[in-house]
mmCIF file of C-alpha atoms in Angstrom:
data_model
loop_
_atom_site.group_PDB
_atom_site.id
_atom_site.type_symbol
_atom_site.label_atom_id
_atom_site.label_comp_id
_atom_site.label_asym_id
_atom_site.label_seq_id
_atom_site.Cartn_x
_atom_site.Cartn_y
_atom_site.Cartn_z
ATOM 1 C CA MET A 1 6.034 -0.714 7.418
ATOM 2 C CA ASP A 2 9.528 -1.282 6.069
ATOM 3 C CA LEU A 3 9.333 -3.252 2.823
ATOM 4 C CA SER A 4 12.722 -4.510 1.809
ATOM 5 C CA ARG A 5 13.646 -5.949 -1.559
ATOM 6 C CA LYS A 6 13.555 -9.408 0.009
ATOM 7 C CA SER A 7 9.939 -8.935 1.137
ATOM 8 C CA TYR A 8 8.394 -7.660 -2.084
ATOM 9 C CA GLY A 9 10.758 -9.274 -4.556
ATOM 10 C CA PRO A 10 8.912 -12.651 -4.606
ATOM 11 C CA LEU A 11 5.616 -10.834 -5.219
ATOM 12 C CA VAL A 12 7.026 -9.087 -8.277
ATOM 13 C CA VAL A 13 8.510 -12.307 -9.618
ATOM 14 C CA GLY A 14 5.234 -14.173 -8.971
ATOM 15 C CA ALA A 15 3.158 -11.504 -10.708
ATOM 16 C CA ALA A 16 5.533 -11.537 -13.678
ATOM 17 C CA LEU A 17 5.301 -15.315 -13.966
ATOM 18 C CA VAL A 18 1.485 -15.208 -13.828
ATOM 19 C CA ALA A 19 1.385 -12.507 -16.504
ATOM 20 C CA LEU A 20 3.806 -14.467 -18.666
ATOM 21 C CA GLY A 21 1.807 -17.667 -18.282
ATOM 22 C CA LEU A 22 -1.474 -15.920 -19.077
ATOM 23 C CA GLY A 23 0.067 -14.268 -22.126
ATOM 24 C CA ALA A 24 1.389 -17.595 -23.358
ATOM 25 C CA TRP A 25 -2.004 -19.239 -22.792
ATOM 26 C CA ARG A 26 -3.807 -16.542 -24.769
ATOM 27 C CA ALA A 27 -1.251 -16.611 -27.581
ATOM 28 C CA LEU A 28 -0.768 -20.360 -27.930
ATOM 29 C CA ILE A 29 -3.740 -22.194 -26.395
ATOM 30 C CA ALA A 30 -6.776 -19.899 -26.542
ATOM 31 C CA PRO A 31 -6.793 -19.603 -30.370
ATOM 32 C CA ARG A 32 -6.965 -23.406 -30.576
ATOM 33 C CA LEU A 33 -9.907 -23.811 -28.179
ATOM 34 C CA PRO A 34 -13.317 -24.682 -29.685
ATOM 35 C CA GLU A 35 -15.378 -21.688 -30.754
ATOM 36 C CA ARG A 36 -17.981 -20.492 -28.250
ATOM 37 C CA LEU A 37 -21.546 -21.114 -29.373
ATOM 38 C CA THR A 38 -23.317 -18.538 -27.238
ATOM 39 C CA ASN A 39 -22.702 -14.872 -27.811
ATOM 40 C CA VAL A 40 -21.845 -12.118 -25.387
ATOM 41 C CA GLN A 41 -21.962 -8.513 -26.592
ATOM 42 C CA ASP A 42 -18.683 -6.647 -26.354
ATOM 43 C CA VAL A 43 -20.281 -3.553 -24.764
ATOM 44 C CA VAL A 44 -22.247 -3.082 -21.534
ATOM 45 C CA ALA A 45 -26.055 -3.011 -21.729
ATOM 46 C CA THR A 46 -28.033 -0.088 -20.277
ATOM 47 C CA PHE A 47 -31.688 -0.418 -19.244
ATOM 48 C CA VAL A 48 -34.105 1.783 -21.208
ATOM 49 C CA ASP A 49 -37.664 2.314 -20.011
ATOM 50 C CA VAL A 50 -40.757 3.573 -21.818
ATOM 51 C CA PRO A 51 -44.328 3.937 -20.535
ATOM 52 C CA ASP A 52 -46.558 0.866 -20.837
ATOM 53 C CA ALA A 53 -43.687 -1.347 -22.002
ATOM 54 C CA ASP A 54 -44.238 -5.113 -22.025
ATOM 55 C CA THR A 55 -40.587 -6.057 -21.435
ATOM 56 C CA ALA A 56 -37.342 -4.479 -20.293
ATOM 57 C CA LEU A 57 -35.333 -2.894 -23.101
ATOM 58 C CA TYR A 58 -31.539 -2.761 -23.233
ATOM 59 C CA LEU A 59 -29.192 -0.487 -25.151
ATOM 60 C CA TYR A 60 -25.747 -1.677 -26.262
ATOM 61 C CA GLY A 61 -23.345 1.099 -27.164
ATOM 62 C CA ALA A 62 -23.483 4.877 -26.916
ATOM 63 C CA PRO A 63 -26.106 6.438 -29.215
ATOM 64 C CA ARG A 64 -24.730 9.339 -31.225
ATOM 65 C CA ALA A 65 -26.340 11.719 -33.685
ATOM 66 C CA GLY A 66 -25.535 10.532 -37.190
ATOM 67 C CA GLY A 67 -25.109 6.917 -36.107
ATOM 68 C CA VAL A 68 -27.156 3.839 -36.930
ATOM 69 C CA LEU A 69 -29.569 2.358 -34.393
ATOM 70 C CA PHE A 70 -30.449 -1.340 -34.686
ATOM 71 C CA VAL A 71 -33.647 -2.409 -32.924
ATOM 72 C CA GLY A 72 -35.104 -5.882 -32.504
ATOM 73 C CA ASP A 73 -35.168 -9.003 -30.393
ATOM 74 C CA SER A 74 -32.263 -11.135 -29.178
ATOM 75 C CA ARG A 75 -31.463 -12.201 -32.751
ATOM 76 C CA VAL A 76 -30.368 -8.636 -33.425
ATOM 77 C CA SER A 77 -28.335 -8.279 -30.234
ATOM 78 C CA GLU A 78 -26.671 -11.682 -30.724
ATOM 79 C CA GLY A 79 -26.428 -11.541 -34.507
ATOM 80 C CA LEU A 80 -24.620 -8.199 -34.668
ATOM 81 C CA LEU A 81 -21.318 -7.393 -32.958
ATOM 82 C CA SER A 82 -20.500 -3.745 -32.337
ATOM 83 C CA SER A 83 -16.769 -4.316 -32.839
ATOM 84 C CA ALA A 84 -17.307 -6.036 -36.200
ATOM 85 C CA LEU A 85 -19.697 -3.317 -37.373
ATOM 86 C CA ALA A 86 -17.163 -0.650 -36.393
ATOM 87 C CA ALA A 87 -14.334 -2.475 -38.132
ATOM 88 C CA HIS A 88 -16.301 -2.446 -41.378
ATOM 89 C CA GLY A 89 -17.434 1.169 -41.407
ATOM 90 C CA LEU A 90 -20.263 1.545 -38.884
ATOM 91 C CA ALA A 91 -18.379 3.038 -35.970
ATOM 92 C CA ASP A 92 -21.399 4.863 -34.515
ATOM 93 C CA ALA A 93 -23.771 1.899 -34.319
ATOM 94 C CA ALA A 94 -25.863 1.090 -31.250
ATOM 95 C CA ILE A 95 -28.209 -1.817 -30.601
ATOM 96 C CA LEU A 96 -31.536 -1.505 -28.782
ATOM 97 C CA MET A 97 -33.124 -4.842 -27.957
ATOM 98 C CA GLY A 98 -36.084 -6.313 -26.143
ATOM 99 C CA PRO A 99 -35.751 -9.941 -24.994
ATOM 100 C CA MET A 100 -39.029 -10.730 -26.747
ATOM 101 C CA GLY A 101 -38.836 -8.107 -29.431
ATOM 102 C CA GLN A 102 -41.915 -5.946 -28.951
ATOM 103 C CA LEU A 103 -41.104 -3.455 -31.694
ATOM 104 C CA ARG A 104 -43.870 -1.169 -30.452
ATOM 105 C CA ASP A 105 -41.876 -0.501 -27.275
ATOM 106 C CA LEU A 106 -38.552 -0.382 -29.103
ATOM 107 C CA LEU A 107 -39.714 2.310 -31.518
ATOM 108 C CA LYS A 108 -41.003 4.407 -28.619
ATOM 109 C CA ALA A 109 -37.587 4.141 -26.989
ATOM 110 C CA ALA A 110 -35.820 4.934 -30.275
ATOM 111 C CA ARG A 111 -37.550 8.300 -30.418
ATOM 112 C CA THR A 112 -35.816 9.301 -27.173
ATOM 113 C CA LEU A 113 -32.351 8.762 -28.681
ATOM 114 C CA PRO A 114 -30.373 11.222 -30.858
ATOM 115 C CA MET A 115 -30.143 8.931 -33.893
ATOM 116 C CA ARG A 116 -32.343 9.352 -36.935
ATOM 117 C CA ARG A 117 -31.221 6.304 -38.895
ATOM 118 C CA ILE A 118 -32.780 3.040 -37.792
ATOM 119 C CA VAL A 119 -32.532 -0.605 -38.862
ATOM 120 C CA VAL A 120 -35.587 -2.553 -37.723
ATOM 121 C CA GLY A 121 -35.134 -6.268 -37.066
ATOM 122 C CA LEU A 122 -38.269 -8.065 -38.238
ATOM 123 C CA SER A 123 -39.422 -11.444 -36.971
ATOM 124 C CA PRO A 124 -42.731 -12.860 -35.748
ATOM 125 C CA VAL A 125 -41.420 -12.605 -32.183
ATOM 126 C CA SER A 126 -40.257 -8.998 -32.569
ATOM 127 C CA VAL A 127 -43.684 -8.003 -33.899
ATOM 128 C CA TYR A 128 -45.498 -9.650 -31.016
ATOM 129 C CA ALA A 129 -45.049 -12.411 -28.476
ATOM 130 C CA PRO A 130 -47.014 -12.670 -25.227
ATOM 131 C CA PRO A 131 -44.842 -11.472 -22.314
ATOM 132 C CA THR A 132 -43.766 -14.347 -20.109
ATOM 133 C CA PRO A 133 -43.952 -14.088 -16.285
ATOM 134 C CA ASN A 134 -40.154 -13.966 -16.083
ATOM 135 C CA LEU A 135 -39.958 -10.974 -18.418
ATOM 136 C CA VAL A 136 -42.724 -9.160 -16.556
ATOM 137 C CA ALA A 137 -40.859 -9.711 -13.293
ATOM 138 C CA SER A 138 -37.595 -8.582 -14.896
ATOM 139 C CA LEU A 139 -39.153 -5.314 -16.047
ATOM 140 C CA ALA A 140 -40.614 -4.671 -12.586
ATOM 141 C CA GLY A 141 -37.221 -5.368 -11.031
ATOM 142 C CA GLU A 142 -35.422 -3.002 -13.399
ATOM 143 C CA ARG A 143 -37.896 -0.213 -12.660
ATOM 144 C CA THR A 144 -37.390 -0.455 -8.906
ATOM 145 C CA ARG A 145 -33.561 -0.493 -8.954
ATOM 146 C CA ARG A 146 -31.978 2.522 -7.290
ATOM 147 C CA ARG A 147 -29.681 4.838 -9.236
ATOM 148 C CA THR A 148 -26.706 3.770 -7.142
ATOM 149 C CA ASP A 149 -27.485 0.143 -7.979
ATOM 150 C CA ARG A 150 -27.502 0.998 -11.680
ATOM 151 C CA ILE A 151 -24.153 2.775 -11.445
ATOM 152 C CA ASP A 152 -22.723 -0.171 -9.542
ATOM 153 C CA GLY A 153 -24.170 -2.559 -12.135
ATOM 154 C CA ASP A 154 -22.685 -0.586 -15.036
ATOM 155 C CA LEU A 155 -19.256 -0.501 -13.424
ATOM 156 C CA GLY A 156 -19.496 -4.190 -12.620
ATOM 157 C CA GLY A 157 -20.519 -4.949 -16.199
ATOM 158 C CA ALA A 158 -17.544 -3.040 -17.588
ATOM 159 C CA PHE A 159 -15.211 -4.905 -15.235
ATOM 160 C CA ARG A 160 -16.717 -8.249 -16.232
ATOM 161 C CA LEU A 161 -16.115 -7.480 -19.904
ATOM 162 C CA TRP A 162 -12.482 -6.696 -19.165
ATOM 163 C CA LYS A 163 -12.105 -9.783 -16.986
ATOM 164 C CA ARG A 164 -13.767 -11.962 -19.602
ATOM 165 C CA GLU A 165 -11.329 -10.947 -22.299
ATOM 166 C CA LEU A 166 -8.354 -11.297 -19.980
ATOM 167 C CA ALA A 167 -9.077 -14.515 -18.133
ATOM 168 C CA ARG A 168 -11.842 -16.439 -19.921
ATOM 169 C CA PRO A 169 -9.465 -19.031 -21.425
ATOM 170 C CA ILE A 170 -8.531 -20.260 -17.930
ATOM 171 C CA ASP A 171 -11.926 -19.725 -16.271
ATOM 172 C CA THR A 172 -13.456 -23.175 -15.886
ATOM 173 C CA ARG A 173 -16.958 -21.690 -15.539
ATOM 174 C CA HIS A 174 -16.874 -20.865 -19.247
ATOM 175 C CA TRP A 175 -15.614 -24.204 -20.445
ATOM 176 C CA ASN A 176 -19.170 -25.522 -20.685
ATOM 177 C CA THR A 177 -19.873 -22.910 -23.369
ATOM 178 C CA GLY A 178 -16.636 -23.651 -25.165
ATOM 179 C CA TRP A 179 -15.228 -27.139 -25.012
ATOM 180 C CA PHE A 180 -18.376 -29.023 -23.995
ATOM 181 C CA GLU A 181 -21.235 -27.036 -25.535
ATOM 182 C CA ARG A 182 -23.091 -28.559 -28.461
ATOM 183 C CA ALA A 183 -25.314 -26.815 -30.972
ATOM 184 C CA THR A 184 -28.924 -27.959 -30.705
ATOM 185 C CA SER A 185 -32.282 -26.630 -31.792
ATOM 186 C CA ALA A 186 -34.690 -29.112 -30.171
ATOM 187 C CA ALA A 187 -35.444 -27.098 -27.038
ATOM 188 C CA SER A 188 -35.562 -23.843 -28.992
ATOM 189 C CA LEU A 189 -38.006 -25.238 -31.548
ATOM 190 C CA ALA A 190 -40.354 -26.476 -28.827
ATOM 191 C CA TRP A 191 -40.224 -23.091 -27.135
ATOM 192 C CA TYR A 192 -40.940 -21.157 -30.352
ATOM 193 C CA THR A 193 -43.771 -23.523 -31.252
ATOM 194 C CA GLU A 194 -45.471 -22.686 -27.966
ATOM 195 C CA LEU A 195 -44.605 -18.990 -28.081
ATOM 196 C CA LEU A 196 -45.935 -18.503 -31.625
ATOM 197 C CA GLY A 197 -48.981 -20.718 -31.223
ATOM 198 C CA PRO A 198 -52.254 -20.229 -33.161
ATOM 199 C CA GLU A 199 -53.806 -18.266 -30.310
ATOM 200 C CA THR A 200 -51.274 -15.442 -30.838
ATOM 201 C CA ARG A 201 -51.810 -14.934 -34.582
ATOM 202 C CA ASP A 202 -54.606 -12.368 -34.373
ATOM 203 C CA ALA A 203 -52.671 -10.228 -31.896
ATOM 204 C CA ARG A 204 -49.558 -10.468 -34.070
ATOM 205 C CA SER A 205 -51.459 -9.481 -37.196
ATOM 206 C CA ALA A 206 -52.919 -6.454 -35.415
ATOM 207 C CA ARG A 207 -49.472 -5.462 -34.164
ATOM 208 C CA LEU A 208 -48.066 -5.748 -37.689
ATOM 209 C CA THR A 209 -50.665 -3.273 -38.924
ATOM 210 C CA ALA A 210 -49.820 -0.949 -36.038
ATOM 211 C CA LEU A 211 -46.106 -1.373 -36.809
ATOM 212 C CA GLU A 212 -46.643 -0.184 -40.370
ATOM 213 C CA ASN A 213 -48.293 2.974 -39.063
ATOM 214 C CA GLU A 214 -45.492 3.528 -36.540
ATOM 215 C CA LEU A 215 -42.792 3.130 -39.186
ATOM 216 C CA ARG A 216 -44.630 5.458 -41.560
ATOM 217 C CA ALA A 217 -44.769 8.052 -38.782
ATOM 218 C CA LEU A 218 -41.012 7.748 -38.321
ATOM 219 C CA ILE A 219 -40.457 8.225 -42.054
ATOM 220 C CA ASN A 220 -42.733 11.276 -42.075
ATOM 221 C CA ASP A 221 -40.708 12.691 -39.185
ATOM 222 C CA GLY A 222 -37.502 12.445 -41.204
ATOM 223 C CA TRP A 223 -36.122 9.080 -40.089
ATOM 224 C CA ASP A 224 -34.108 6.917 -42.472
ATOM 225 C CA VAL A 225 -35.654 3.442 -42.059
ATOM 226 C CA THR A 226 -34.273 0.106 -43.222
ATOM 227 C CA CYS A 227 -35.773 -3.284 -42.359
ATOM 228 C CA LEU A 228 -33.696 -6.373 -41.671
ATOM 229 C CA ARG A 229 -34.461 -10.042 -41.192
ATOM 230 C CA THR A 230 -31.603 -11.968 -39.632
ATOM 231 C CA PRO A 231 -30.747 -15.581 -40.553
ATOM 232 C CA VAL A 232 -32.337 -18.530 -38.738
ATOM 233 C CA GLY A 233 -31.913 -22.279 -39.025
ATOM 234 C CA PRO A 234 -34.037 -24.194 -41.551
ATOM 235 C CA ALA A 235 -36.007 -26.051 -38.865
ATOM 236 C CA LEU A 236 -37.376 -22.814 -37.410
ATOM 237 C CA ARG A 237 -38.546 -21.342 -40.704
ATOM 238 C CA ASP A 238 -41.701 -23.445 -40.946
ATOM 239 C CA ILE A 239 -42.750 -22.410 -37.438
ATOM 240 C CA GLU A 240 -42.233 -18.743 -38.223
ATOM 241 C CA GLU A 241 -43.911 -18.983 -41.612
ATOM 242 C CA ASP A 242 -46.986 -20.408 -39.924
ATOM 243 C CA ALA A 243 -46.952 -17.663 -37.296
ATOM 244 C CA LEU A 244 -46.452 -14.779 -39.746
ATOM 245 C CA PRO A 245 -45.799 -15.435 -43.455
ATOM 246 C CA ALA A 246 -42.588 -13.949 -44.802
ATOM 247 C CA ALA A 247 -44.475 -12.364 -47.691
ATOM 248 C CA ARG A 248 -46.186 -9.992 -45.271
ATOM 249 C CA PHE A 249 -42.844 -8.463 -44.311
ATOM 250 C CA THR A 250 -41.930 -8.017 -47.970
ATOM 251 C CA GLU A 251 -45.284 -6.369 -48.660
ATOM 252 C CA LEU A 252 -44.927 -4.131 -45.612
ATOM 253 C CA CYS A 253 -41.564 -2.770 -46.739
ATOM 254 C CA ALA A 254 -42.796 -2.325 -50.313
ATOM 255 C CA ARG A 255 -45.766 -0.243 -49.153
ATOM 256 C CA LEU A 256 -43.477 1.889 -46.992
ATOM 257 C CA GLY A 257 -40.898 2.206 -49.766
ATOM 258 C CA VAL A 258 -37.996 1.238 -47.471
ATOM 259 C CA PRO A 259 -35.081 -1.136 -48.118
ATOM 260 C CA PHE A 260 -35.573 -4.690 -46.852
ATOM 261 C CA LEU A 261 -32.391 -6.679 -46.196
ATOM 262 C CA ASP A 262 -33.934 -10.135 -46.078
ATOM 263 C CA GLU A 263 -31.278 -12.552 -44.818
ATOM 264 C CA TRP A 264 -33.767 -14.968 -43.237
ATOM 265 C CA ARG A 265 -32.738 -17.882 -45.450
ATOM 266 C CA ALA A 266 -29.026 -17.033 -45.605
ATOM 267 C CA ASP A 267 -26.584 -19.795 -44.753
ATOM 268 C CA TYR A 268 -25.225 -19.023 -41.291
ATOM 269 C CA ALA A 269 -24.655 -21.399 -38.376
ATOM 270 C CA THR A 270 -26.757 -20.977 -35.238
ATOM 271 C CA SER A 271 -26.358 -22.271 -31.710
ATOM 272 C CA ASP A 272 -30.034 -23.136 -31.241
ATOM 273 C CA GLY A 273 -31.746 -22.664 -34.598
ATOM 274 C CA SER A 274 -32.457 -19.003 -33.823
ATOM 275 C CA HIS A 275 -29.297 -17.179 -32.707
ATOM 276 C CA LEU A 276 -26.037 -16.931 -34.628
ATOM 277 C CA THR A 277 -22.859 -18.256 -33.073
ATOM 278 C CA PRO A 278 -20.269 -15.569 -32.198
ATOM 279 C CA ALA A 279 -18.092 -16.394 -35.214
ATOM 280 C CA GLU A 280 -21.103 -16.238 -37.541
ATOM 281 C CA ALA A 281 -22.321 -13.020 -35.908
ATOM 282 C CA ALA A 282 -18.957 -11.461 -36.701
ATOM 283 C CA ARG A 283 -19.189 -12.726 -40.294
ATOM 284 C CA PHE A 284 -22.769 -11.491 -40.660
ATOM 285 C CA SER A 285 -21.891 -8.077 -39.202
ATOM 286 C CA ALA A 286 -18.927 -7.752 -41.567
ATOM 287 C CA ALA A 287 -21.143 -8.543 -44.562
ATOM 288 C CA LEU A 288 -23.978 -6.267 -43.450
ATOM 289 C CA ALA A 289 -21.991 -3.136 -42.553
ATOM 290 C CA PRO A 290 -20.919 -2.201 -46.102
ATOM 291 C CA ARG A 291 -24.505 -2.519 -47.328
ATOM 292 C CA LEU A 292 -25.648 -0.026 -44.711
ATOM 293 C CA ARG A 293 -22.625 2.241 -44.953
#
């Protein structure tokens, strides 16, 4: 095919105009858009499996010997941004999360990774919450995915991250979580009230005792353990206090002799009473990194 200047010239000019318009949008308009309320990690998640797990576990970032591994529920994965941690001195940080916490499973998975420094995100949900049918189905689905599907998913995830950063300001699908989204905790509070109901207290108390033994075993095996409690909204604190009193976490860390960074009551904005907004996650990560460094 003979492509003359006349045939491909308009394509070049059109591409240049699109690039110029997108650059102008990102430089002039995007910084003035309302802040997103829901967080998206800036690295691709990888499924991690352990025997007898209750939920699927996901790893954000590449674990490296000498780095810091954060483990916990979605408050950890949404409250900490890898880029912000790296910018403030924790370049080799990775995040291992379970959608409903389940620290028992997370600590099993941590032992398979090369890190030996771990920050454990404590919350009543991360200690124990009954697995929901959706999470059980999600775990079963992850376990039956073929290797080629996983490779395709990882490549697709990396492409989506790139596309998100490039084109999100003009992607109308994301406007609902930017211009029109509103912070609310009503639905979240109702969900946590049911999830942490009285019938789960005995199981959670037993898991807390088991967690102490598991953390002590890590310490005896040479791990550097720090405990962390991420900020939540005031309305959720009463629900969590009823499910598992905060004093029990303080006592746990004191018996183990490990640092406890208790930021539960710190003043940070959330999108739903439980999870930090992206801007607050960046601020929290920037404040936390020097303390761990």
